Every structure is written in C-alpha cells, then in structure tokens.
Short mmCIF file of C-alpha atoms and ligand atoms in Angstrom, two decimals:
data_model
loop_
_atom_site.label_atom_id
_atom_site.label_comp_id
_atom_site.label_asym_id
_atom_site.label_seq_id
_atom_site.Cartn_x
_atom_site.Cartn_y
_atom_site.Cartn_z
CA MET A 18 -100.89 47.05 51.88
CA LYS A 19 -100.45 47.52 48.15
CA LEU A 20 -98.20 45.35 45.98
CA LEU A 21 -97.30 47.30 42.85
CA GLU A 22 -95.82 45.45 39.93
CA ASP A 23 -96.34 48.00 37.17
CA LEU A 24 -93.33 49.45 35.38
CA ALA A 25 -93.80 53.01 36.63
CA ALA A 26 -93.83 51.97 40.31
CA ARG A 27 -90.79 49.70 39.86
CA GLU A 28 -88.87 52.43 38.00
CA ALA A 29 -89.70 55.02 40.66
CA ALA A 30 -88.42 52.76 43.45
CA ALA A 31 -85.31 51.43 41.70
CA THR A 32 -82.81 53.99 42.91
CA ASP A 33 -82.21 57.07 45.05
CA ARG A 34 -80.55 60.48 44.50
CA SER A 35 -76.99 59.06 44.36
CA GLY A 36 -76.68 59.03 40.57
CA HIS A 37 -76.54 55.21 40.58
CA ARG A 38 -78.61 53.67 37.75
CA PRO A 39 -79.32 49.95 38.26
CA ASP A 40 -79.44 47.97 35.01
CA THR A 41 -82.51 45.97 36.08
CA LEU A 42 -85.69 46.83 37.98
CA PRO A 43 -87.03 45.33 41.23
CA ASP A 44 -89.76 42.68 40.89
CA GLY A 45 -92.33 44.75 42.81
CA VAL A 46 -92.97 47.47 45.37
CA VAL A 47 -94.90 46.89 48.60
CA ARG A 48 -96.43 50.11 49.96
CA ALA A 49 -96.90 49.43 53.67
CA THR A 50 -99.58 51.38 55.53
CA CYS A 51 -99.35 49.60 58.90
CA VAL A 52 -96.86 47.48 60.84
CA ASP A 53 -98.74 44.27 60.00
CA ASP A 54 -97.97 44.93 56.32
CA VAL A 55 -94.27 44.96 57.17
CA VAL A 56 -94.55 41.76 59.23
CA GLU A 57 -96.44 40.01 56.45
CA THR A 58 -93.96 41.14 53.79
CA LEU A 59 -90.96 39.89 55.74
CA ARG A 60 -92.61 36.56 56.56
CA TRP A 61 -93.36 36.08 52.88
CA ALA A 62 -89.84 37.18 51.88
CA SER A 63 -88.27 34.76 54.38
CA ALA A 64 -90.41 31.90 53.13
CA HIS A 65 -89.47 32.67 49.52
CA ARG A 66 -85.86 33.74 50.22
CA THR A 67 -86.60 37.03 48.42
CA PRO A 68 -84.42 40.05 49.26
CA VAL A 69 -86.26 43.11 50.58
CA VAL A 70 -85.01 46.68 50.16
CA PRO A 71 -86.52 49.05 52.77
CA ARG A 72 -87.22 52.50 51.38
CA GLY A 73 -88.13 55.84 52.91
CA ALA A 74 -88.26 58.83 50.57
CA GLY A 75 -85.43 57.67 48.29
CA THR A 76 -83.30 60.79 48.89
CA GLY A 77 -80.26 58.71 49.91
CA LEU A 78 -76.93 59.51 48.31
CA ALA A 79 -75.17 56.13 48.52
CA ALA A 80 -77.56 53.89 46.53
CA GLY A 81 -78.62 52.25 49.82
CA ALA A 82 -82.24 52.05 48.68
CA SER A 83 -81.45 50.95 45.14
CA ALA A 84 -83.06 47.66 44.11
CA ARG A 85 -82.75 45.28 41.18
CA ALA A 86 -84.34 42.21 39.63
CA GLY A 87 -85.09 39.46 42.13
CA GLU A 88 -85.66 42.02 44.93
CA VAL A 89 -88.79 43.60 46.36
CA VAL A 90 -88.89 47.20 47.61
CA LEU A 91 -90.66 47.79 50.94
CA ASP A 92 -91.82 51.41 50.89
CA LEU A 93 -92.32 52.76 54.44
CA SER A 94 -93.33 56.30 53.49
CA GLY A 95 -97.02 55.53 54.11
CA LEU A 96 -96.40 54.89 57.82
CA ASP A 97 -96.32 58.59 58.51
CA ARG A 98 -98.02 59.35 61.82
CA ILE A 99 -96.60 61.29 64.72
CA VAL A 100 -98.00 58.90 67.32
CA GLN A 101 -97.20 60.87 70.47
CA LEU A 102 -95.63 64.19 71.31
CA ARG A 103 -94.91 64.40 75.03
CA PRO A 104 -93.65 67.92 75.75
CA ASP A 105 -93.11 67.26 79.47
CA ASP A 106 -90.75 64.38 78.71
CA GLN A 107 -89.35 66.12 75.60
CA VAL A 108 -90.02 62.93 73.67
CA ALA A 109 -91.82 62.08 70.41
CA VAL A 110 -92.95 58.66 69.21
CA VAL A 111 -93.23 58.49 65.43
CA GLU A 112 -93.71 56.13 62.53
CA PRO A 113 -90.78 55.92 60.10
CA GLY A 114 -92.38 57.71 57.14
CA VAL A 115 -92.78 61.06 58.96
CA LEU A 116 -90.85 63.78 57.13
CA THR A 117 -88.10 65.12 59.38
CA ALA A 118 -89.08 68.77 58.96
CA ASP A 119 -92.71 67.93 59.85
CA LEU A 120 -91.58 66.45 63.17
CA ASP A 121 -89.46 69.53 63.88
CA ALA A 122 -92.42 71.80 63.07
CA ALA A 123 -94.75 69.76 65.34
CA ALA A 124 -92.20 69.96 68.17
CA GLY A 125 -91.94 73.72 67.57
CA GLU A 126 -95.58 74.16 68.60
CA HIS A 127 -94.48 73.12 72.11
CA GLY A 128 -91.31 75.26 72.25
CA LEU A 129 -89.19 72.23 71.36
CA PHE A 130 -87.18 71.10 68.34
CA TYR A 131 -85.95 67.89 66.77
CA ALA A 132 -82.22 68.47 66.34
CA PRO A 133 -81.19 66.30 63.34
CA ASP A 134 -81.74 68.49 60.28
CA PRO A 135 -80.22 67.07 57.10
CA ALA A 136 -80.37 69.59 54.27
CA SER A 137 -83.02 67.18 52.93
CA ALA A 138 -85.17 67.53 56.09
CA ALA A 139 -88.21 68.67 54.07
CA ILE A 140 -88.07 65.64 51.75
CA SER A 141 -86.48 62.76 53.72
CA THR A 142 -88.07 60.49 56.32
CA VAL A 143 -87.18 59.96 59.96
CA GLY A 144 -86.85 56.22 59.20
CA GLY A 145 -84.36 56.88 56.40
CA ASN A 146 -82.48 59.32 58.66
CA ILE A 147 -82.27 56.63 61.35
CA ALA A 148 -81.16 53.96 58.88
CA THR A 149 -78.38 56.22 57.58
CA ASN A 150 -77.63 57.93 60.91
CA ALA A 151 -78.10 61.19 59.04
CA GLY A 152 -76.25 64.32 59.97
CA GLY A 153 -77.21 67.85 59.08
CA LEU A 154 -76.57 71.49 59.70
CA ARG A 155 -77.25 71.57 63.46
CA CYS A 156 -75.13 68.47 64.10
CA ALA A 157 -72.12 70.71 64.75
CA LYS A 158 -73.61 71.22 68.22
CA TYR A 159 -76.32 68.60 68.70
CA GLY A 160 -74.76 65.54 67.12
CA VAL A 161 -76.04 63.18 64.44
CA THR A 162 -79.36 61.30 64.40
CA ARG A 163 -78.09 58.59 66.78
CA GLU A 164 -77.85 61.22 69.56
CA SER A 165 -81.61 61.78 69.31
CA VAL A 166 -82.84 58.18 69.14
CA LEU A 167 -83.88 56.69 72.47
CA GLY A 168 -85.64 53.55 71.28
CA LEU A 169 -86.80 51.72 68.17
CA ASP A 170 -89.64 49.44 67.14
CA LEU A 171 -88.36 46.96 64.63
CA VAL A 172 -89.53 44.14 62.43
CA LEU A 173 -86.80 41.53 62.09
CA ALA A 174 -86.03 39.66 58.88
CA ASP A 175 -88.23 36.69 59.88
CA GLY A 176 -91.20 38.95 60.70
CA ARG A 177 -90.76 39.01 64.51
CA ARG A 178 -91.33 42.38 66.21
CA LEU A 179 -88.74 43.76 68.62
CA SER A 180 -88.54 46.94 70.70
CA THR A 181 -85.10 48.24 71.65
CA GLY A 182 -83.92 51.04 73.89
CA ARG A 183 -86.05 53.08 76.24
CA GLN A 184 -88.42 55.97 76.89
CA THR A 185 -85.99 57.63 79.29
CA VAL A 186 -83.11 59.98 78.59
CA LYS A 187 -80.66 57.61 80.32
CA GLY A 188 -80.59 53.80 80.28
CA VAL A 189 -77.80 51.24 79.94
CA ALA A 190 -79.53 47.87 80.33
CA GLY A 191 -78.02 45.30 77.95
CA TYR A 192 -76.14 45.84 74.74
CA ASP A 193 -77.13 49.00 72.87
CA LEU A 194 -79.13 47.45 70.02
CA THR A 195 -80.73 50.81 69.25
CA SER A 196 -77.37 52.34 68.37
CA LEU A 197 -76.43 49.27 66.37
CA VAL A 198 -79.52 49.52 64.19
CA VAL A 199 -79.10 53.30 63.72
CA GLY A 200 -76.89 53.63 60.64
CA SER A 201 -77.33 49.99 59.56
CA GLU A 202 -78.88 51.07 56.23
CA GLY A 203 -81.78 48.62 56.30
CA THR A 204 -79.50 45.57 56.58
CA LEU A 205 -80.36 44.47 60.15
CA ALA A 206 -84.07 45.24 60.63
CA VAL A 207 -86.90 47.41 59.35
CA VAL A 208 -87.62 50.45 61.53
CA VAL A 209 -91.39 50.76 62.07
CA GLY A 210 -91.36 53.18 65.02
CA ALA A 211 -88.99 55.43 66.93
CA THR A 212 -88.91 57.14 70.29
CA LEU A 213 -87.01 60.35 69.76
CA ARG A 214 -85.48 62.98 71.97
CA LEU A 215 -86.64 66.57 71.54
CA ARG A 216 -84.88 69.61 72.97
CA PRO A 217 -85.96 73.07 74.12
CA ARG A 218 -85.94 75.57 71.26
CA PRO A 219 -83.05 78.01 71.83
CA ALA A 220 -84.10 81.35 73.29
CA GLU A 221 -81.95 83.27 70.81
CA THR A 222 -80.05 82.68 67.60
CA ALA A 223 -77.59 84.85 65.74
CA THR A 224 -76.25 84.12 62.28
CA LEU A 225 -73.07 85.24 60.55
CA ALA A 226 -71.97 85.10 56.92
CA ALA A 227 -68.28 85.51 56.10
CA HIS A 228 -66.86 85.80 52.58
CA PHE A 229 -63.39 84.69 51.50
CA ASP A 230 -61.05 85.06 48.53
CA ASP A 231 -60.52 81.33 48.41
CA VAL A 232 -62.01 78.19 49.86
CA VAL A 233 -58.84 77.13 51.70
CA ALA A 234 -58.97 80.35 53.75
CA ALA A 235 -62.63 79.61 54.56
CA ALA A 236 -61.72 76.10 55.71
CA ALA A 237 -58.86 77.44 57.84
CA ALA A 238 -61.29 79.93 59.42
CA ALA A 239 -63.71 77.10 60.23
CA SER A 240 -60.92 75.15 61.97
CA ALA A 241 -59.96 78.31 63.86
CA ILE A 242 -63.52 78.61 65.21
CA THR A 243 -63.32 75.08 66.59
CA SER A 244 -59.88 75.56 68.09
CA ALA A 245 -61.07 78.83 69.72
CA ARG A 246 -63.45 76.57 71.77
CA LEU A 247 -66.51 78.20 70.22
CA GLN A 248 -69.40 75.87 69.49
CA PRO A 249 -71.79 77.19 66.87
CA SER A 250 -74.91 75.13 66.16
CA VAL A 251 -74.33 75.56 62.42
CA LEU A 252 -70.99 75.99 60.63
CA GLU A 253 -71.33 75.46 56.89
CA LEU A 254 -68.90 76.10 54.05
CA VAL A 255 -69.84 76.67 50.40
CA ASP A 256 -67.25 77.02 47.60
CA ALA A 257 -67.21 79.11 44.41
CA VAL A 258 -68.50 76.38 42.05
CA THR A 259 -71.52 75.86 44.30
CA LEU A 260 -72.10 79.60 44.80
CA GLU A 261 -72.23 80.07 41.02
CA ALA A 262 -74.83 77.29 40.73
CA VAL A 263 -76.87 78.73 43.64
CA ASP A 264 -76.77 82.22 42.05
CA ALA A 265 -78.00 80.76 38.75
CA ALA A 266 -80.79 78.87 40.49
CA ARG A 267 -81.92 81.60 42.88
CA GLY A 268 -80.97 84.82 41.11
CA SER A 269 -78.67 85.80 44.00
CA SER A 270 -75.19 87.35 43.70
CA LEU A 271 -73.24 85.48 46.37
CA ARG A 272 -70.30 84.65 44.07
CA SER A 273 -69.62 88.35 43.48
CA ARG A 274 -68.82 88.70 47.20
CA GLY A 275 -66.05 86.09 47.21
CA ALA A 276 -64.93 82.60 46.24
CA ALA A 277 -66.29 80.92 49.37
CA VAL A 278 -68.72 81.62 52.17
CA LEU A 279 -69.06 80.38 55.75
CA VAL A 280 -72.53 80.45 57.29
CA VAL A 281 -72.32 80.27 61.07
CA GLN A 282 -75.18 80.20 63.54
CA CYS A 283 -74.89 80.35 67.33
CA ASP A 284 -77.82 79.62 69.60
CA GLY A 285 -78.77 79.88 73.25
CA ARG A 286 -78.73 82.84 75.62
CA GLY A 287 -75.19 83.89 74.65
CA ALA A 288 -75.84 83.66 70.89
CA VAL A 289 -75.11 87.31 70.05
CA ALA A 290 -71.88 87.41 72.08
CA ASP A 291 -70.77 84.05 70.67
CA THR A 292 -71.41 85.26 67.12
CA ALA A 293 -69.36 88.38 67.76
CA ALA A 294 -66.54 86.13 69.03
CA VAL A 295 -66.83 84.03 65.84
CA GLY A 296 -66.57 87.27 63.84
CA GLU A 297 -63.28 88.14 65.57
CA VAL A 298 -61.88 84.68 64.84
CA VAL A 299 -62.80 84.70 61.13
CA ALA A 300 -61.86 88.36 60.47
CA PRO A 301 -58.14 87.72 59.72
CA PHE A 302 -59.12 85.11 57.09
CA ALA A 303 -62.17 86.81 55.54
CA THR A 304 -62.68 89.66 53.08
CA SER A 305 -65.89 90.64 54.87
CA TRP A 306 -68.36 89.36 57.43
CA SER A 307 -71.65 90.45 58.89
CA SER A 308 -74.16 89.05 61.35
CA THR A 309 -77.88 89.23 61.95
CA THR A 310 -80.45 88.30 64.57
CA ASP A 311 -83.29 88.72 62.07
CA PRO A 312 -84.87 85.26 61.57
CA ALA A 313 -85.85 85.99 57.95
CA GLU A 314 -82.30 87.06 56.99
CA ALA A 315 -80.88 84.02 58.79
CA GLU A 316 -83.30 81.70 57.01
CA GLU A 317 -82.29 83.22 53.65
CA LEU A 318 -78.62 82.43 54.37
CA LEU A 319 -79.44 78.86 55.42
CA ALA A 320 -81.77 78.41 52.44
CA ALA A 321 -78.93 79.43 50.10
CA ARG A 322 -76.75 76.75 51.70
CA ARG A 323 -79.50 74.12 51.45
CA ALA A 324 -80.01 75.05 47.80
CA GLY A 325 -76.41 74.03 47.02
CA LEU A 326 -76.99 70.42 46.02
CA PRO A 327 -80.22 70.92 44.03
CA ALA A 328 -78.56 73.87 42.25
CA LEU A 329 -75.59 71.71 41.24
CA GLU A 330 -77.95 68.91 40.17
CA ALA A 331 -79.53 71.44 37.80
CA THR A 332 -76.15 71.89 36.05
CA GLY A 333 -75.39 68.22 35.34
CA ASP A 334 -75.28 64.74 36.85
CA VAL A 335 -73.56 64.58 40.23
CA PHE A 336 -71.77 62.12 42.48
CA ILE A 337 -71.82 63.40 46.03
CA GLU A 338 -68.98 62.37 48.28
CA ASP A 339 -69.24 62.54 52.02
CA VAL A 340 -65.77 62.25 53.49
CA SER A 341 -65.02 63.45 56.99
CA VAL A 342 -61.65 64.51 58.40
CA PRO A 343 -60.43 65.67 61.81
CA ARG A 344 -61.58 69.27 62.11
CA SER A 345 -58.02 70.63 62.25
CA LYS A 346 -57.37 69.07 58.79
CA LEU A 347 -60.19 70.81 56.95
CA ALA A 348 -57.96 73.23 55.00
CA GLU A 349 -55.65 70.36 53.95
CA ALA A 350 -58.66 68.37 52.80
CA VAL A 351 -60.14 71.25 50.81
CA SER A 352 -56.85 72.07 49.09
CA GLY A 353 -56.35 68.34 48.38
CA VAL A 354 -59.75 68.24 46.65
CA GLN A 355 -58.77 71.28 44.55
CA ALA A 356 -55.54 69.53 43.53
CA ILE A 357 -57.50 66.37 42.55
CA SER A 358 -59.87 68.45 40.43
CA ALA A 359 -56.94 70.19 38.69
CA ARG A 360 -55.06 66.90 38.11
CA THR A 361 -58.01 64.91 36.75
CA GLY A 362 -59.78 67.76 34.95
CA VAL A 363 -63.01 66.74 36.73
CA ARG A 364 -65.31 69.52 37.98
CA ILE A 365 -65.67 69.17 41.76
CA ALA A 366 -67.77 71.51 43.88
CA THR A 367 -67.36 71.49 47.65
CA ILE A 368 -69.98 72.02 50.33
CA ALA A 369 -69.03 71.14 53.90
CA HIS A 370 -70.59 70.74 57.30
CA ALA A 371 -67.36 72.42 58.39
CA GLY A 372 -68.17 72.30 62.10
CA ASP A 373 -67.98 68.48 61.88
CA GLY A 374 -65.07 68.28 59.41
CA ASN A 375 -67.59 66.67 57.02
CA LEU A 376 -66.95 67.57 53.36
CA HIS A 377 -69.20 66.93 50.39
CA PRO A 378 -66.94 67.15 47.35
CA ILE A 379 -69.47 66.88 44.52
CA VAL A 380 -68.29 65.52 41.19
CA VAL A 381 -70.33 67.18 38.44
CA VAL A 382 -70.47 65.64 34.97
CA GLU A 383 -72.43 66.33 31.81
CA ARG A 384 -76.00 65.12 31.85
CA GLY A 385 -76.13 61.42 31.02
CA ALA A 386 -72.38 60.84 31.50
CA THR A 387 -71.52 58.11 33.97
CA VAL A 388 -70.00 59.08 37.32
CA THR A 389 -68.98 55.61 38.44
CA GLU A 390 -66.24 54.99 35.88
CA GLY A 391 -63.46 56.84 34.05
CA PRO A 392 -62.01 60.17 35.29
CA PRO A 393 -65.01 61.09 37.51
CA TRP A 394 -64.69 57.83 39.44
CA GLU A 395 -60.86 58.19 39.55
CA ALA A 396 -61.35 61.64 41.07
CA ALA A 397 -63.87 60.24 43.58
CA CYS A 398 -61.45 57.47 44.58
CA ALA A 399 -58.64 60.01 44.97
CA VAL A 400 -60.87 61.92 47.40
CA PHE A 401 -61.48 58.71 49.41
CA ASP A 402 -57.70 58.16 49.53
CA LEU A 403 -57.15 61.74 50.62
CA ALA A 404 -59.66 61.46 53.47
CA LEU A 405 -58.19 58.20 54.78
CA SER A 406 -54.64 59.61 54.55
CA LEU A 407 -55.74 62.55 56.75
CA GLY A 408 -57.12 60.18 59.40
CA GLY A 409 -60.69 60.59 58.15
CA THR A 410 -63.55 58.39 56.97
CA LEU A 411 -65.28 57.51 53.68
CA THR A 412 -68.66 58.63 54.90
CA GLY A 413 -69.62 61.09 57.60
CA GLU A 414 -73.40 60.79 57.20
CA HIS A 415 -74.68 59.43 53.87
CA GLY A 416 -73.69 55.81 54.49
CA VAL A 417 -71.81 53.22 52.50
CA GLY A 418 -74.79 51.91 50.51
CA LEU A 419 -73.74 50.19 47.33
CA LEU A 420 -71.31 52.76 46.05
CA LYS A 421 -68.64 52.86 48.75
CA ARG A 422 -68.63 49.18 49.65
CA THR A 423 -65.46 48.35 47.73
CA TRP A 424 -63.63 50.93 49.84
CA LEU A 425 -64.79 49.71 53.20
CA ARG A 426 -61.99 47.26 53.88
CA ALA A 427 -59.44 50.07 53.42
CA GLU A 428 -61.04 51.95 56.31
CA LEU A 429 -62.23 49.19 58.66
CA GLY A 430 -59.77 46.35 58.07
CA GLN A 431 -60.71 42.72 57.45
CA ASP A 432 -61.25 41.75 61.12
CA SER A 433 -63.82 44.47 61.72
CA LEU A 434 -65.55 43.69 58.45
CA ASP A 435 -65.76 39.97 59.31
CA LEU A 436 -67.18 40.78 62.76
CA GLN A 437 -69.79 43.09 61.23
CA ARG A 438 -70.82 40.45 58.67
CA GLY A 439 -71.18 38.02 61.59
CA LEU A 440 -73.53 40.47 63.33
CA LYS A 441 -75.57 40.79 60.15
CA ALA A 442 -75.92 36.99 60.04
CA VAL A 443 -77.28 36.96 63.62
CA PHE A 444 -80.01 39.46 62.73
CA ASP A 445 -80.67 38.16 59.24
CA PRO A 446 -79.47 34.55 58.84
CA LEU A 447 -81.05 34.19 55.37
CA GLY A 448 -79.46 37.42 54.15
CA ILE A 449 -82.70 38.86 52.79
CA LEU A 450 -82.50 42.40 54.24
CA ASN A 451 -80.94 44.82 51.76
CA PRO A 452 -78.16 42.43 50.74
CA GLY A 453 -75.03 43.87 49.14
CA LYS A 454 -75.30 47.19 50.96
CA ALA A 455 -73.48 48.88 53.84
CA ILE A 456 -70.95 46.19 54.85
C1 FAD B 529 -80.77 67.77 48.56
C2 FAD B 529 -80.27 66.71 49.54
C3 FAD B 529 -79.62 67.12 50.68
C4 FAD B 529 -79.16 66.15 51.59
N1 FAD B 529 -78.55 66.57 52.75
C5 FAD B 529 -78.16 65.65 53.66
C6 FAD B 529 -77.55 66.07 54.89
O1 FAD B 529 -77.37 67.27 55.15
N2 FAD B 529 -77.19 65.11 55.77
C7 FAD B 529 -77.40 63.78 55.52
O2 FAD B 529 -77.06 62.94 56.37
N3 FAD B 529 -77.96 63.37 54.37
C8 FAD B 529 -78.36 64.25 53.44
N4 FAD B 529 -78.93 63.83 52.26
C9 FAD B 529 -79.09 62.38 52.01
C10 FAD B 529 -80.44 61.77 52.42
O3 FAD B 529 -81.47 62.74 52.47
C11 FAD B 529 -80.30 61.05 53.77
O4 FAD B 529 -79.42 59.94 53.63
C12 FAD B 529 -81.63 60.57 54.36
O5 FAD B 529 -81.38 60.07 55.66
C13 FAD B 529 -82.31 59.49 53.54
O6 FAD B 529 -83.67 59.38 53.98
P1 FAD B 529 -84.76 58.74 53.03
O7 FAD B 529 -86.05 58.73 53.77
O8 FAD B 529 -84.78 59.41 51.71
O9 FAD B 529 -84.19 57.26 52.89
P2 FAD B 529 -83.94 56.38 51.60
O10 FAD B 529 -83.06 57.09 50.65
O11 FAD B 529 -85.23 55.86 51.09
O12 FAD B 529 -83.14 55.15 52.26
C14 FAD B 529 -81.84 55.35 52.78
C15 FAD B 529 -81.37 54.05 53.46
O13 FAD B 529 -82.16 53.78 54.59
C16 FAD B 529 -82.83 52.52 54.49
N5 FAD B 529 -84.16 52.72 55.06
C17 FAD B 529 -85.06 53.69 54.77
N6 FAD B 529 -86.12 53.61 55.57
C18 FAD B 529 -85.90 52.55 56.42
C19 FAD B 529 -86.63 51.95 57.48
N7 FAD B 529 -87.82 52.43 57.88
N8 FAD B 529 -86.10 50.87 58.10
C20 FAD B 529 -84.90 50.38 57.74
N9 FAD B 529 -84.15 50.91 56.74
C21 FAD B 529 -84.66 51.98 56.09
C22 FAD B 529 -82.79 52.19 53.00
O14 FAD B 529 -82.80 50.78 52.77
C23 FAD B 529 -81.47 52.82 52.57
O15 FAD B 529 -80.41 51.95 52.87
C24 FAD B 529 -79.36 64.77 51.32
C25 FAD B 529 -80.01 64.37 50.14
C26 FAD B 529 -80.46 65.33 49.25
C27 FAD B 529 -81.16 64.87 48.01
#
C-alpha cells in the first residue's frame, strides 16, 4: 500500500471526467495493491472518522469519485488481476481494477464475451462499472452491468469483509445484496472482487449505418425499430454537432452524409436477416442506409460513435447529461433538447444509446467556462425537467454522484430517499464511505 500526500497525486485524484472542479484537494491518496490494504484503510478511516472516496480509473461523469479536503481517496486501480476465467461455467472472477475491455478480450480467447461495454471500456475499471451500474453499447440487448454480476467481494466501512451473491447463474437465497451494491457509487461498500457472467460470442454480426436529414427523424426511426419487435445488440444515435466534432477529430466526412446517424448492430445466427429487417424499418425515415458484415468496417462505425465524447471534449468543456426516457418517447426527447438549446442559446450535442432510450445531451461551453451555473446549468436543468415530464429518469447509467443529487427528490420522492438513507446508515453507520454522493 502506498499513501501519497504530494500535490500531484492529490490533484490527479481530486475529480473525474464530469467537468466538476472541487475547490479543495483531498488530504491523501491510498494506492491499494491487495485486499488487506483496503481493510487497513477502512479500519483506520473508521477509527479517525475520515471519509474515504473509492476510485477506479476516474472516468466517471457525475463527480462520484471527486474528493475534497478532509477526505482520503482509495485508489483501487492497482488491484487489477483476472483471478479466474472458467469457460465451462462462463464465469470470470476479477479484481476491481481490471479494465473492462481487457476482461472482454480475455474472455474472447475462449469464445466468450463480457457484455457490459461502456464507450469507456478501454479506460474504465470493472469496479467503477459495478459501482455505477454502467451501461454501454451492447446493453440494448444484454442489459446493464447489474445483469452480468453474480457475486461480489466487499470490504465494509468498518473493515469487515463480506461476500455476496453466488457462483451460479441462478440463486435467490436472502435479500439481493449484490444488486443493492451494484450502482451504489461507493457509498455502501468497497468492491474488491467480482464474480461475473460471461456469454458465448455471437456466431455472426451485421452492422448498419443509416443517415438522416435531422436528428428527430433518426430518433423516430430508433423507436420504430423497437416497436417492430427487433432487438439489435447495438442501437446508437449521433447528432450533427457530434458528427462535426468527430469529423474534425478523425478526418472523416460523416456530417456531409446527413445531420444524424444511427449505428445498428444485430448479432446471433439471424444477424444478417435481422439487419435487413432493420433496414426496411428505417428506410422511410432515412436519406440512405447500408449494412456490412465486414468486422473492420463495423469496428470503424462503432469507433466513430465511441469517439463522440472525446471529440466534443476537444472543442470545449462539457457537461454530459444522461437522461433516459421510455423508448417510444425518444423523438419527443430529442426535439425537446433542440428546443432547450435554441431557447437558452447553449450548445448541446446529443449522443444516445437509442436502443435503451438513454440520451446523452452534452452541454459544450468555452474552455474554462463553468458548466454548473448560469445558462449552461439552466439548460441542463431544463433537460432534467424534460426527462422527468416524459416519464424518464435523471440518469440511465452514469449515476447521481455529486452533480445530480439536488434533483434526486424530484424523481424518487421523499419517502424513497429517506428509506435509501436508512439503508446507507445500516451499511455505513459513521457515514465515512463517499459521503455526499449518490443519495
Ligand atoms: C469517453 C467516455 C465514455 C463513457 N461512456 C460510458 C458509457 O457508454 N456508459 C456508461 O455507463 N458510462 C460511460 N462513461 C462514464 C464512466 O466511464 C463510467 O461511469 C465508469 O463506470 C466509471 O468507471 P471508473 O473505473 O472510471 O470509476 P470512477 O470514475 O473512478 O468511479 C466512479 C464511481 O464508482 C465508485 N467506485 C469506483 N471503484 C469502486 C470500487 N472498487 N468499489 C466501490 N466504489 C467504487 C467511485 O467512488 C465513484 O462513485 C464514459 C466516460 C467517458 C470518459
């Protein structure tokens, strides 16, 4: 275990990729390299009543891993072993600091895959994905991270170790503590190990790109795919503002083909037929569409989608929203976001995991300008309002963190919030685990 108190280490661990800039720095950073380091840190923190902020790779977008004076960061990225890969059971046991894409690649050597694939899969940790219940591109078919977590090894706030869940695919003994901890953003326990479900790699994939004159038509086409009872594994939407940024970053010319694009991938033995059916559904909405079974062409389309956020970050400072709406309301949500942008004069790009109804309206401001006050924040709040008015949620996958906490009561109601704070007190009676986040 290393305790780092130098300025550079404290600055590097003070925030995540949300755009939030804390006005003070944490007191120190503990770099754990084994579970005993985590136990020792939490025992010490309990004895000294010092808040601990668990941290994976710091790619979070809700300031969940941000830390300030009086707090200590517990960096789990050094616990990065794939402990077991059991192809016959289609199960992996991993430490929390394993990068998500590395687990998927290791599973691939056995004809398997790890389904949760946030666009940050190459840079975010499995532990961070579990703590945020991360979504991703393939979640349209395979569900969010929770659907792939069978069991967890935890260190509780007082330093006790606890294993939850199971090694089996099914199992209903007792309350589902595993699911409770998934998505708890480091506020209930520190994840030090996970037993994860793998799945057989699909025999075939086929990928389609459709171009549209406007983003509302693209959103309507995405809803039409869902209502046609088709179930692609990937269904992503990218708008004109993002396409322009991606073109600038990658030297592509996607924007010249339309003001929005849908990237759709179907997998399994019927992938080619399913993709053709998707093509028929989107044709009335689109200006053009084409499909491919070539893995390199497919990867290029998906890479362009994944490049969306970094490309926008290269054009200014960003605040990434994460609202989710019922899938039939996607076009209403997208046109509502356009209206908010026009009314407030704030530049908002939209990327969406359209297959889940999960939109990322991204507020882009000039470098150095603040996103959490003035017109940018007013625009962000208007988007929250819009999502709730459509029967949606404040966050589909990034979590509440610090930034969306003031909005939580509007979605959950006071009774639910009180019950959740009571649960937190059972796990963490001294309130030392990531206080002020998530609930
Ligand atoms: C370019 C880009 C694309 C992204 N795309 C997606 C996407 O498609 N889908 C998506 O869901 N997210 C996405 N994200 C957001 C981010 O990558 C996810 O939230 C990810 O799950 C965070 O993992 P991390 O390891 O970086 O965690 P961190 O940012 O370090 O931490 C996130 C939260 O988890 C807690 N935490 C971390 N590790 C542990 C642990 N071991 N035990 C307990 N608590 C812990 C922290 O306290 C914090 O609350 C994207 C981010 C970027 C920068």
